[in-house]
Amino acid sequence: MTLAISTICTAISNLNVPGVEIKNLYEVPEAVDERFPTLYPEPSGFVSEFTVTKNSFGTGLTAMMTVTYNLTYTFCFAPVSSERTIFVKWAEMVEKAFRIYDTIIAACPLAGSVETELQNVFEFGPVSDPAGNTFHGCKFIIHVTEFVN
Amino acid sequence: MAAQTGRSISRYVRAWGGTAAVAYDLSGDATSVGTLGIEFESQDIKVLNSEVVGAMLGRPTFSLGPINSILTTGAAGVGTFDKQAILQGTLQTMLIAWGMREAPTYGSIAFMGQFHLKSLMGLDTDVTHSLSASYSPTTPAGLNYVNAWGRVTHPLAAETAANTGTTNVVDGGAATTAGGYLVYVLTSINAGTVAISIDDSADGTSYSALSGATSGALSAVGAGLVQLGTTATVRRYTRWQIALAGGASAVTFAIGFVRG
């Protein structure tokens, strides 16, 4: 049994959050299109807290193991400077972010995983896209559990 | 039979049970089902001048729990408190099923039997109140079997007609000639009566009623255990069956079966 990172990321990209474009692994934007709220795998530090726990005797091909890791996603809602004042879009971003959280919670466990949990939300406020543009948004972590063998 | 193999996690455990007059599904409220076990008595080693101590060799004690759940209450007995409180001091029939990385289905492993509710405690925890139900290790009087582990023949779900299918079945690997017992949990019946039973088959295609494996006509919710003779033949494949009568058209139930 191989780790299912592609399957899990595809499952995340297939979630339906109205008004949000959710990107897959190979769709990370160099610069987020400011017209469309976008959720994408955070390329800097996407995978973290990777842990392998052996649950039984045997080699890597036969021993039962539990693998856990965190995936970090970035949500860019609207450019900070898109309106006359900075916080015009902020409330909408908060509501949209929580719609994303609701959708993820309802969809767990995601296809390919044994268990997935929305674990942490951070940098809630101004976030940067890969090009350095600042958006109202947030980052959050999805904690993934997989079985090997 | 759906192939459920490998290992799983606790979110796929289900706890169904009741008495002759009450039936419930604790799954959405329960957080753990505790230790499920079969323990045989053993003879203590004594010296010549020790007291005489008897041991009932070959007769196991089945143990279950504690079952911990979120303390809830609601209309029409839907909360955990409502389900458990009225059963204090009674013998309960329990069916604990494990799904392998999905909800339990036909053929999922299951632990089942009858247990006395020994204690029911409310606990004040950090986030919410919880309920802990402990059960007495029980050797049910008259149970002729030493096994408590079997398979789910029908997961808790609704049916509206007798079973004529040959796909949602349990493959026992081979016929056995040591009888067994079935556990049923009927949580809903809209009218009339239903008899919950098991059919068996040698080839997985042609089924007939497994003699004695029936709850008899039930007119209300409840749970129970039905034993076969200890030398009864149970053919390789088993499937659920119901007989609706008196206007019954929708029933929700679970069945587990333990081979002798």
mmCIF file of C-alpha atoms in Angstrom:
data_model
loop_
_atom_site.group_PDB
_atom_site.id
_atom_site.type_symbol
_atom_site.label_atom_id
_atom_site.label_comp_id
_atom_site.label_asym_id
_atom_site.label_seq_id
_atom_site.Cartn_x
_atom_site.Cartn_y
_atom_site.Cartn_z
ATOM 1 C CA MET A 1 0.000 0.000 0.000
ATOM 2 C CA THR A 2 1.469 3.353 -1.018
ATOM 3 C CA LEU A 3 0.814 6.755 0.463
ATOM 4 C CA ALA A 4 -2.117 8.459 -1.202
ATOM 5 C CA ILE A 5 -1.130 12.113 -1.239
ATOM 6 C CA SER A 6 -2.365 12.638 -4.808
ATOM 7 C CA THR A 7 -5.723 11.039 -4.064
ATOM 8 C CA ILE A 8 -6.172 13.127 -0.952
ATOM 9 C CA CYS A 9 -5.264 16.389 -2.675
ATOM 10 C CA THR A 10 -7.603 15.543 -5.522
ATOM 11 C CA ALA A 11 -10.389 14.925 -2.994
ATOM 12 C CA ILE A 12 -9.724 18.353 -1.504
ATOM 13 C CA SER A 13 -9.751 19.984 -4.931
ATOM 14 C CA ASN A 14 -13.079 18.295 -5.680
ATOM 15 C CA LEU A 15 -14.817 19.801 -2.670
ATOM 16 C CA ASN A 16 -17.612 22.163 -3.588
ATOM 17 C CA VAL A 17 -17.472 25.543 -1.895
ATOM 18 C CA PRO A 18 -19.544 28.008 -3.946
ATOM 19 C CA GLY A 19 -17.474 30.953 -5.060
ATOM 20 C CA VAL A 20 -14.111 29.368 -4.251
ATOM 21 C CA GLU A 21 -11.683 27.818 -6.707
ATOM 22 C CA ILE A 22 -9.872 24.929 -5.046
ATOM 23 C CA LYS A 23 -6.610 23.977 -6.686
ATOM 24 C CA ASN A 24 -4.972 20.595 -6.924
ATOM 25 C CA LEU A 25 -1.273 19.807 -6.456
ATOM 26 C CA TYR A 26 -0.355 20.691 -10.043
ATOM 27 C CA GLU A 27 -2.498 23.840 -10.154
ATOM 28 C CA VAL A 28 -0.722 26.038 -7.624
ATOM 29 C CA PRO A 29 -0.931 29.563 -9.061
ATOM 30 C CA GLU A 30 2.168 31.683 -9.380
ATOM 31 C CA ALA A 31 -0.099 34.664 -8.677
ATOM 32 C CA VAL A 32 -3.693 34.322 -7.481
ATOM 33 C CA ASP A 33 -6.265 35.795 -9.846
ATOM 34 C CA GLU A 34 -7.777 38.567 -7.732
ATOM 35 C CA ARG A 35 -11.191 38.043 -9.335
ATOM 36 C CA PHE A 36 -11.622 34.586 -7.838
ATOM 37 C CA PRO A 37 -11.245 33.520 -4.210
ATOM 38 C CA THR A 38 -8.745 30.701 -4.395
ATOM 39 C CA LEU A 39 -7.700 27.871 -2.103
ATOM 40 C CA TYR A 40 -4.458 26.126 -3.000
ATOM 41 C CA PRO A 41 -1.764 23.874 -1.505
ATOM 42 C CA GLU A 42 0.759 26.145 0.148
ATOM 43 C CA PRO A 43 4.000 25.472 -1.748
ATOM 44 C CA SER A 44 6.194 26.663 1.090
ATOM 45 C CA GLY A 45 5.885 24.054 3.805
ATOM 46 C CA PHE A 46 3.020 22.080 2.279
ATOM 47 C CA VAL A 47 3.826 18.883 4.190
ATOM 48 C CA SER A 48 4.901 18.973 7.834
ATOM 49 C CA GLU A 49 4.883 16.880 11.011
ATOM 50 C CA PHE A 50 5.426 13.736 8.983
ATOM 51 C CA THR A 51 5.477 10.745 11.373
ATOM 52 C CA VAL A 52 5.732 7.005 10.773
ATOM 53 C CA THR A 53 4.717 4.684 13.600
ATOM 54 C CA LYS A 54 5.337 0.962 13.331
ATOM 55 C CA ASN A 55 2.387 -1.044 14.587
ATOM 56 C CA SER A 56 3.693 -4.557 14.043
ATOM 57 C CA PHE A 57 6.791 -6.588 13.312
ATOM 58 C CA GLY A 58 8.230 -6.825 9.835
ATOM 59 C CA THR A 59 10.061 -4.919 7.168
ATOM 60 C CA GLY A 60 8.950 -1.796 5.392
ATOM 61 C CA LEU A 61 7.065 -3.945 2.921
ATOM 62 C CA THR A 62 5.215 -6.016 5.492
ATOM 63 C CA ALA A 63 5.035 -4.264 8.848
ATOM 64 C CA MET A 64 1.805 -2.441 9.533
ATOM 65 C CA MET A 65 2.502 1.233 10.006
ATOM 66 C CA THR A 66 0.526 4.372 10.660
ATOM 67 C CA VAL A 67 1.651 7.503 8.860
ATOM 68 C CA THR A 68 0.436 10.938 9.885
ATOM 69 C CA TYR A 69 1.243 14.324 8.404
ATOM 70 C CA ASN A 70 -0.094 17.828 8.032
ATOM 71 C CA LEU A 71 -1.045 19.541 4.788
ATOM 72 C CA THR A 72 -1.090 23.335 4.714
ATOM 73 C CA TYR A 73 -3.508 25.178 2.460
ATOM 74 C CA THR A 74 -3.720 28.900 1.759
ATOM 75 C CA PHE A 75 -6.982 30.716 1.110
ATOM 76 C CA CYS A 76 -6.768 34.020 -0.756
ATOM 77 C CA PHE A 77 -10.146 35.787 -0.833
ATOM 78 C CA ALA A 78 -9.586 39.297 -2.165
ATOM 79 C CA PRO A 79 -6.639 41.671 -2.419
ATOM 80 C CA VAL A 80 -6.278 43.805 0.660
ATOM 81 C CA SER A 81 -6.201 46.869 -1.526
ATOM 82 C CA SER A 82 -9.176 45.946 -3.704
ATOM 83 C CA GLU A 83 -11.663 48.393 -2.156
ATOM 84 C CA ARG A 84 -11.686 51.978 -0.939
ATOM 85 C CA THR A 85 -10.908 50.862 2.588
ATOM 86 C CA ILE A 86 -8.866 47.921 3.745
ATOM 87 C CA PHE A 87 -11.523 45.939 5.620
ATOM 88 C CA VAL A 88 -14.470 46.141 3.223
ATOM 89 C CA LYS A 89 -13.916 42.563 2.075
ATOM 90 C CA TRP A 90 -12.728 41.244 5.415
ATOM 91 C CA ALA A 91 -16.125 40.113 6.776
ATOM 92 C CA GLU A 92 -16.934 38.313 3.535
ATOM 93 C CA MET A 93 -13.598 36.543 3.770
ATOM 94 C CA VAL A 94 -14.382 35.361 7.288
ATOM 95 C CA GLU A 95 -17.728 33.941 6.203
ATOM 96 C CA LYS A 96 -16.235 32.272 3.146
ATOM 97 C CA ALA A 97 -13.389 30.791 5.179
ATOM 98 C CA PHE A 98 -15.877 29.208 7.555
ATOM 99 C CA ARG A 99 -17.818 27.791 4.625
ATOM 100 C CA ILE A 100 -14.563 26.093 3.613
ATOM 101 C CA TYR A 101 -14.073 24.732 7.129
ATOM 102 C CA ASP A 102 -17.659 23.429 7.222
ATOM 103 C CA THR A 103 -17.171 21.682 3.893
ATOM 104 C CA ILE A 104 -13.926 20.042 4.944
ATOM 105 C CA ILE A 105 -15.320 18.897 8.286
ATOM 106 C CA ALA A 106 -18.341 17.371 6.578
ATOM 107 C CA ALA A 107 -16.187 15.587 3.992
ATOM 108 C CA CYS A 108 -13.788 13.934 6.422
ATOM 109 C CA PRO A 109 -12.355 11.417 6.094
ATOM 110 C CA LEU A 110 -11.213 12.380 2.607
ATOM 111 C CA ALA A 111 -10.790 9.757 -0.082
ATOM 112 C CA GLY A 112 -7.402 8.099 0.137
ATOM 113 C CA SER A 113 -6.989 8.631 3.865
ATOM 114 C CA VAL A 114 -7.951 6.652 6.937
ATOM 115 C CA GLU A 115 -8.698 9.832 8.826
ATOM 116 C CA THR A 116 -8.516 13.540 8.105
ATOM 117 C CA GLU A 117 -9.176 16.407 10.444
ATOM 118 C CA LEU A 118 -9.185 20.149 10.082
ATOM 119 C CA GLN A 119 -6.617 20.774 12.742
ATOM 120 C CA ASN A 120 -5.513 24.384 12.880
ATOM 121 C CA VAL A 121 -6.184 27.787 11.331
ATOM 122 C CA PHE A 122 -3.452 30.407 11.362
ATOM 123 C CA GLU A 123 -2.360 33.608 9.695
ATOM 124 C CA PHE A 124 -6.006 34.629 9.645
ATOM 125 C CA GLY A 125 -5.890 38.055 8.055
ATOM 126 C CA PRO A 126 -3.433 39.255 5.447
ATOM 127 C CA VAL A 127 -1.767 36.374 3.592
ATOM 128 C CA SER A 128 0.554 36.429 0.607
ATOM 129 C CA ASP A 129 0.175 34.471 -2.592
ATOM 130 C CA PRO A 130 3.292 32.895 -4.189
ATOM 131 C CA ALA A 131 3.990 36.158 -6.025
ATOM 132 C CA GLY A 132 3.931 38.151 -2.804
ATOM 133 C CA ASN A 133 0.591 39.882 -3.348
ATOM 134 C CA THR A 134 -1.341 40.424 -0.125
ATOM 135 C CA PHE A 135 -4.872 39.062 0.228
ATOM 136 C CA HIS A 136 -7.516 38.836 2.918
ATOM 137 C CA GLY A 137 -7.396 35.161 3.753
ATOM 138 C CA CYS A 138 -5.959 32.504 5.996
ATOM 139 C CA LYS A 139 -3.919 29.366 6.143
ATOM 140 C CA PHE A 140 -5.061 26.135 7.711
ATOM 141 C CA ILE A 141 -3.822 22.641 8.345
ATOM 142 C CA ILE A 142 -5.458 19.373 7.452
ATOM 143 C CA HIS A 143 -4.116 16.504 9.543
ATOM 144 C CA VAL A 144 -3.973 13.238 7.600
ATOM 145 C CA THR A 145 -3.717 9.649 8.844
ATOM 146 C CA GLU A 146 -2.881 6.801 6.494
ATOM 147 C CA PHE A 147 -2.228 3.113 7.024
ATOM 148 C CA VAL A 148 0.706 1.436 5.324
ATOM 149 C CA ASN A 149 0.424 -2.361 4.857
ATOM 150 C CA MET B 1 -20.484 -9.858 0.521
ATOM 151 C CA ALA B 2 -18.633 -6.537 0.539
ATOM 152 C CA ALA B 3 -14.948 -7.168 1.155
ATOM 153 C CA GLN B 4 -13.915 -5.519 4.406
ATOM 154 C CA THR B 5 -10.343 -6.382 5.189
ATOM 155 C CA GLY B 6 -7.389 -4.950 6.993
ATOM 156 C CA ARG B 7 -7.597 -2.701 10.018
ATOM 157 C CA SER B 8 -9.688 0.243 10.991
ATOM 158 C CA ILE B 9 -10.237 3.111 13.401
ATOM 159 C CA SER B 10 -12.829 3.766 16.050
ATOM 160 C CA ARG B 11 -15.096 6.003 13.985
ATOM 161 C CA TYR B 12 -16.358 2.859 12.223
ATOM 162 C CA VAL B 13 -17.514 1.063 15.387
ATOM 163 C CA ARG B 14 -21.254 0.785 15.922
ATOM 164 C CA ALA B 15 -23.121 -0.083 19.133
ATOM 165 C CA TRP B 16 -26.687 -1.407 18.886
ATOM 166 C CA GLY B 17 -28.688 -3.011 21.646
ATOM 167 C CA GLY B 18 -31.732 -3.166 23.857
ATOM 168 C CA THR B 19 -34.034 -5.409 25.791
ATOM 169 C CA ALA B 20 -37.170 -7.309 24.845
ATOM 170 C CA ALA B 21 -39.090 -4.014 24.841
ATOM 171 C CA VAL B 22 -36.506 -1.354 24.022
ATOM 172 C CA ALA B 23 -33.962 -0.971 21.210
ATOM 173 C CA TYR B 24 -31.409 1.720 20.509
ATOM 174 C CA ASP B 25 -28.480 2.797 18.397
ATOM 175 C CA LEU B 26 -25.771 4.381 20.536
ATOM 176 C CA SER B 27 -23.344 4.854 17.671
ATOM 177 C CA GLY B 28 -23.757 8.594 17.121
ATOM 178 C CA ASP B 29 -23.300 9.335 20.820
ATOM 179 C CA ALA B 30 -20.841 6.726 22.008
ATOM 180 C CA THR B 31 -17.122 7.519 22.189
ATOM 181 C CA SER B 32 -15.816 4.101 23.201
ATOM 182 C CA VAL B 33 -17.126 0.598 23.825
ATOM 183 C CA GLY B 34 -14.470 -0.531 26.271
ATOM 184 C CA THR B 35 -13.014 -4.008 26.499
ATOM 185 C CA LEU B 36 -14.826 -6.825 24.766
ATOM 186 C CA GLY B 37 -13.716 -10.189 25.982
ATOM 187 C CA ILE B 38 -14.224 -13.828 26.599
ATOM 188 C CA GLU B 39 -12.572 -15.197 29.714
ATOM 189 C CA PHE B 40 -12.498 -18.766 30.891
ATOM 190 C CA GLU B 41 -12.152 -19.704 34.530
ATOM 191 C CA SER B 42 -9.006 -21.518 35.477
ATOM 192 C CA GLN B 43 -8.279 -23.738 38.424
ATOM 193 C CA ASP B 44 -6.122 -22.067 41.039
ATOM 194 C CA ILE B 45 -3.205 -24.165 42.207
ATOM 195 C CA LYS B 46 -3.807 -25.111 45.804
ATOM 196 C CA VAL B 47 -1.801 -26.995 48.345
ATOM 197 C CA LEU B 48 -3.137 -29.998 50.185
ATOM 198 C CA ASN B 49 -4.551 -28.131 53.140
ATOM 199 C CA SER B 50 -6.139 -25.259 51.180
ATOM 200 C CA GLU B 51 -9.844 -24.726 51.012
ATOM 201 C CA VAL B 52 -11.610 -26.544 48.270
ATOM 202 C CA VAL B 53 -12.248 -24.124 45.426
ATOM 203 C CA GLY B 54 -14.324 -25.073 42.450
ATOM 204 C CA ALA B 55 -13.930 -23.713 38.965
ATOM 205 C CA MET B 56 -16.409 -24.016 36.166
ATOM 206 C CA LEU B 57 -13.983 -25.054 33.480
ATOM 207 C CA GLY B 58 -15.045 -24.523 29.896
ATOM 208 C CA ARG B 59 -17.678 -21.915 30.740
ATOM 209 C CA PRO B 60 -16.611 -18.424 29.697
ATOM 210 C CA THR B 61 -17.600 -15.051 30.997
ATOM 211 C CA PHE B 62 -18.375 -12.457 28.359
ATOM 212 C CA SER B 63 -17.415 -8.905 29.241
ATOM 213 C CA LEU B 64 -18.315 -5.597 27.629
ATOM 214 C CA GLY B 65 -17.666 -1.959 28.347
ATOM 215 C CA PRO B 66 -17.716 0.452 29.883
ATOM 216 C CA ILE B 67 -19.523 2.134 27.024
ATOM 217 C CA ASN B 68 -18.804 5.832 27.241
ATOM 218 C CA SER B 69 -21.036 8.284 25.451
ATOM 219 C CA ILE B 70 -21.933 11.942 25.350
ATOM 220 C CA LEU B 71 -24.698 12.661 27.864
ATOM 221 C CA THR B 72 -27.724 13.796 25.890
ATOM 222 C CA THR B 73 -31.448 13.858 26.389
ATOM 223 C CA GLY B 74 -34.325 14.600 24.096
ATOM 224 C CA ALA B 75 -37.919 13.980 23.154
ATOM 225 C CA ALA B 76 -39.145 10.440 22.577
ATOM 226 C CA GLY B 77 -36.165 8.880 24.346
ATOM 227 C CA VAL B 78 -33.603 9.831 21.751
ATOM 228 C CA GLY B 79 -30.803 10.873 24.094
ATOM 229 C CA THR B 80 -28.182 8.606 25.618
ATOM 230 C CA PHE B 81 -29.562 9.266 29.082
ATOM 231 C CA ASP B 82 -33.043 8.321 27.926
ATOM 232 C CA LYS B 83 -31.825 5.150 26.247
ATOM 233 C CA GLN B 84 -29.671 3.927 29.098
ATOM 234 C CA ALA B 85 -31.449 5.166 32.208
ATOM 235 C CA ILE B 86 -34.591 3.136 31.679
ATOM 236 C CA LEU B 87 -32.493 0.004 31.287
ATOM 237 C CA GLN B 88 -30.792 0.159 34.648
ATOM 238 C CA GLY B 89 -30.658 -3.223 36.299
ATOM 239 C CA THR B 90 -31.843 -5.088 33.231
ATOM 240 C CA LEU B 91 -30.312 -7.717 30.992
ATOM 241 C CA GLN B 92 -29.436 -6.087 27.698
ATOM 242 C CA THR B 93 -28.720 -7.630 24.338
ATOM 243 C CA MET B 94 -25.762 -5.919 22.699
ATOM 244 C CA LEU B 95 -24.329 -6.060 19.207
ATOM 245 C CA ILE B 96 -21.027 -4.216 18.698
ATOM 246 C CA ALA B 97 -19.900 -4.107 15.067
ATOM 247 C CA TRP B 98 -16.616 -3.043 13.468
ATOM 248 C CA GLY B 99 -16.403 -1.645 9.970
ATOM 249 C CA MET B 100 -13.024 -1.829 8.281
ATOM 250 C CA ARG B 101 -12.450 1.791 7.212
ATOM 251 C CA GLU B 102 -16.127 2.136 6.398
ATOM 252 C CA ALA B 103 -19.384 1.645 8.242
ATOM 253 C CA PRO B 104 -20.104 -1.975 9.222
ATOM 254 C CA THR B 105 -21.737 -3.956 6.481
ATOM 255 C CA TYR B 106 -22.678 -7.529 5.666
ATOM 256 C CA GLY B 107 -19.945 -9.750 7.070
ATOM 257 C CA SER B 108 -18.301 -7.197 9.355
ATOM 258 C CA ILE B 109 -16.905 -8.619 12.555
ATOM 259 C CA ALA B 110 -19.093 -8.225 15.596
ATOM 260 C CA PHE B 111 -19.177 -8.982 19.302
ATOM 261 C CA MET B 112 -22.562 -9.845 20.694
ATOM 262 C CA GLY B 113 -24.311 -11.223 23.726
ATOM 263 C CA GLN B 114 -26.367 -10.325 26.760
ATOM 264 C CA PHE B 115 -25.100 -8.242 29.653
ATOM 265 C CA HIS B 116 -26.435 -6.707 32.840
ATOM 266 C CA LEU B 117 -26.130 -2.937 33.087
ATOM 267 C CA LYS B 118 -24.134 -2.683 36.315
ATOM 268 C CA SER B 119 -23.698 1.070 36.675
ATOM 269 C CA LEU B 120 -24.583 4.259 34.895
ATOM 270 C CA MET B 121 -22.587 7.326 35.809
ATOM 271 C CA GLY B 122 -22.688 10.879 34.633
ATOM 272 C CA LEU B 123 -19.277 12.477 34.346
ATOM 273 C CA ASP B 124 -18.450 16.143 34.221
ATOM 274 C CA THR B 125 -15.637 16.436 31.696
ATOM 275 C CA ASP B 126 -13.808 19.418 30.274
ATOM 276 C CA VAL B 127 -16.001 20.051 27.275
ATOM 277 C CA THR B 128 -19.230 18.210 27.776
ATOM 278 C CA HIS B 129 -20.986 15.863 30.124
ATOM 279 C CA SER B 130 -20.476 12.207 29.402
ATOM 280 C CA LEU B 131 -22.192 9.017 30.442
ATOM 281 C CA SER B 132 -20.367 5.845 31.382
ATOM 282 C CA ALA B 133 -22.297 2.572 31.328
ATOM 283 C CA SER B 134 -20.605 -0.427 32.901
ATOM 284 C CA TYR B 135 -21.759 -3.972 32.366
ATOM 285 C CA SER B 136 -21.379 -7.018 34.552
ATOM 286 C CA PRO B 137 -19.348 -9.848 33.093
ATOM 287 C CA THR B 138 -22.104 -12.267 32.308
ATOM 288 C CA THR B 139 -22.488 -15.899 31.548
ATOM 289 C CA PRO B 140 -26.091 -15.821 30.410
ATOM 290 C CA ALA B 141 -28.039 -18.640 31.921
ATOM 291 C CA GLY B 142 -28.808 -21.200 29.314
ATOM 292 C CA LEU B 143 -26.381 -19.932 26.665
ATOM 293 C CA ASN B 144 -24.826 -23.030 25.198
ATOM 294 C CA TYR B 145 -21.947 -21.367 23.438
ATOM 295 C CA VAL B 146 -18.474 -20.195 24.349
ATOM 296 C CA ASN B 147 -18.130 -17.770 21.433
ATOM 297 C CA ALA B 148 -19.213 -14.161 21.379
ATOM 298 C CA TRP B 149 -17.506 -13.051 18.183
ATOM 299 C CA GLY B 150 -19.357 -13.415 14.917
ATOM 300 C CA ARG B 151 -20.379 -11.455 11.855
ATOM 301 C CA VAL B 152 -22.942 -8.840 10.950
ATOM 302 C CA THR B 153 -25.655 -10.452 8.860
ATOM 303 C CA HIS B 154 -27.537 -7.180 8.418
ATOM 304 C CA PRO B 155 -26.208 -3.767 9.542
ATOM 305 C CA LEU B 156 -28.709 -1.446 11.171
ATOM 306 C CA ALA B 157 -30.762 -0.232 8.246
ATOM 307 C CA ALA B 158 -34.310 -0.121 6.939
ATOM 308 C CA GLU B 159 -35.937 -2.769 4.785
ATOM 309 C CA THR B 160 -39.350 -2.831 3.195
ATOM 310 C CA ALA B 161 -39.623 -6.361 1.837
ATOM 311 C CA ALA B 162 -38.390 -9.900 2.218
ATOM 312 C CA ASN B 163 -34.881 -10.644 0.977
ATOM 313 C CA THR B 164 -34.556 -12.294 -2.404
ATOM 314 C CA GLY B 165 -31.003 -11.170 -3.135
ATOM 315 C CA THR B 166 -27.788 -13.178 -3.276
ATOM 316 C CA THR B 167 -25.166 -10.439 -3.029
ATOM 317 C CA ASN B 168 -25.436 -9.009 0.488
ATOM 318 C CA VAL B 169 -24.570 -12.288 2.160
ATOM 319 C CA VAL B 170 -21.965 -13.565 4.601
ATOM 320 C CA ASP B 171 -19.498 -16.211 3.451
ATOM 321 C CA GLY B 172 -18.536 -18.385 6.408
ATOM 322 C CA GLY B 173 -15.889 -20.198 4.378
ATOM 323 C CA ALA B 174 -17.461 -23.595 4.946
ATOM 324 C CA ALA B 175 -20.510 -25.188 6.474
ATOM 325 C CA THR B 176 -20.369 -25.850 10.217
ATOM 326 C CA THR B 177 -22.177 -28.387 12.354
ATOM 327 C CA ALA B 178 -21.942 -26.711 15.749
ATOM 328 C CA GLY B 179 -25.030 -24.522 15.701
ATOM 329 C CA GLY B 180 -24.756 -20.888 16.725
ATOM 330 C CA TYR B 181 -26.884 -18.009 17.853
ATOM 331 C CA LEU B 182 -28.285 -14.865 16.359
ATOM 332 C CA VAL B 183 -28.703 -11.463 17.947
ATOM 333 C CA TYR B 184 -31.275 -9.046 16.562
ATOM 334 C CA VAL B 185 -31.948 -5.405 17.302
ATOM 335 C CA LEU B 186 -35.225 -4.006 15.942
ATOM 336 C CA THR B 187 -35.289 -0.229 16.296
ATOM 337 C CA SER B 188 -38.320 0.628 14.202
ATOM 338 C CA ILE B 189 -41.498 -0.994 12.848
ATOM 339 C CA ASN B 190 -44.289 1.009 11.281
ATOM 340 C CA ALA B 191 -47.175 -1.440 11.844
ATOM 341 C CA GLY B 192 -48.061 -5.118 12.101
ATOM 342 C CA THR B 193 -45.351 -7.661 12.843
ATOM 343 C CA VAL B 194 -41.982 -8.739 11.516
ATOM 344 C CA ALA B 195 -40.103 -11.986 12.001
ATOM 345 C CA ILE B 196 -36.337 -11.471 11.690
ATOM 346 C CA SER B 197 -34.459 -14.569 10.646
ATOM 347 C CA ILE B 198 -31.496 -16.013 8.810
ATOM 348 C CA ASP B 199 -31.385 -18.060 5.619
ATOM 349 C CA ASP B 200 -28.464 -20.241 4.681
ATOM 350 C CA SER B 201 -27.108 -21.715 1.482
ATOM 351 C CA ALA B 202 -24.458 -24.139 0.313
ATOM 352 C CA ASP B 203 -23.719 -22.397 -2.966
ATOM 353 C CA GLY B 204 -24.544 -18.755 -2.309
ATOM 354 C CA THR B 205 -27.366 -18.881 -4.839
ATOM 355 C CA SER B 206 -30.168 -21.039 -3.482
ATOM 356 C CA TYR B 207 -31.260 -20.092 0.055
ATOM 357 C CA SER B 208 -33.689 -21.546 2.549
ATOM 358 C CA ALA B 209 -34.602 -20.754 6.131
ATOM 359 C CA LEU B 210 -32.035 -21.772 8.731
ATOM 360 C CA SER B 211 -34.132 -23.843 11.093
ATOM 361 C CA GLY B 212 -34.619 -22.166 14.455
ATOM 362 C CA ALA B 213 -32.825 -18.936 13.527
ATOM 363 C CA THR B 214 -35.791 -16.612 13.887
ATOM 364 C CA SER B 215 -36.971 -13.993 16.331
ATOM 365 C CA GLY B 216 -40.585 -14.971 15.883
ATOM 366 C CA ALA B 217 -43.203 -12.326 15.170
ATOM 367 C CA LEU B 218 -42.240 -8.989 16.693
ATOM 368 C CA SER B 219 -44.823 -6.229 16.963
ATOM 369 C CA ALA B 220 -42.658 -3.611 18.659
ATOM 370 C CA VAL B 221 -39.038 -2.551 18.949
ATOM 371 C CA GLY B 222 -36.728 -4.698 20.999
ATOM 372 C CA ALA B 223 -33.631 -6.850 20.993
ATOM 373 C CA GLY B 224 -33.010 -10.490 21.670
ATOM 374 C CA LEU B 225 -30.835 -13.547 21.312
ATOM 375 C CA VAL B 226 -31.919 -16.811 19.707
ATOM 376 C CA GLN B 227 -29.885 -20.015 19.977
ATOM 377 C CA LEU B 228 -29.725 -22.934 17.602
ATOM 378 C CA GLY B 229 -29.119 -26.463 18.742
ATOM 379 C CA THR B 230 -25.446 -27.046 19.398
ATOM 380 C CA THR B 231 -25.205 -29.619 16.615
ATOM 381 C CA ALA B 232 -27.223 -27.723 14.062
ATOM 382 C CA THR B 233 -25.782 -27.475 10.581
ATOM 383 C CA VAL B 234 -25.242 -23.979 9.292
ATOM 384 C CA ARG B 235 -24.349 -23.973 5.631
ATOM 385 C CA ARG B 236 -21.536 -21.852 4.216
ATOM 386 C CA TYR B 237 -23.482 -18.730 3.211
ATOM 387 C CA THR B 238 -25.968 -16.855 5.381
ATOM 388 C CA ARG B 239 -28.208 -13.892 4.640
ATOM 389 C CA TRP B 240 -30.806 -11.832 6.451
ATOM 390 C CA GLN B 241 -34.488 -12.445 6.062
ATOM 391 C CA ILE B 242 -37.698 -10.840 7.275
ATOM 392 C CA ALA B 243 -41.349 -11.830 7.134
ATOM 393 C CA LEU B 244 -43.670 -8.828 7.219
ATOM 394 C CA ALA B 245 -47.295 -9.276 8.252
ATOM 395 C CA GLY B 246 -50.320 -7.395 9.497
ATOM 396 C CA GLY B 247 -49.571 -4.280 7.503
ATOM 397 C CA ALA B 248 -45.865 -3.972 8.332
ATOM 398 C CA SER B 249 -44.066 -2.305 5.428
ATOM 399 C CA ALA B 250 -40.940 -0.705 6.870
ATOM 400 C CA VAL B 251 -38.655 -2.043 9.566
ATOM 401 C CA THR B 252 -35.189 -1.024 10.754
ATOM 402 C CA PHE B 253 -33.052 -3.709 12.271
ATOM 403 C CA ALA B 254 -29.619 -5.264 12.707
ATOM 404 C CA ILE B 255 -28.670 -8.930 12.893
ATOM 405 C CA GLY B 256 -25.497 -10.575 14.039
ATOM 406 C CA PHE B 257 -24.723 -14.286 13.948
ATOM 407 C CA VAL B 258 -22.181 -16.309 15.892
ATOM 408 C CA ARG B 259 -21.299 -19.763 14.613
ATOM 409 C CA GLY B 260 -20.764 -22.438 17.208
#
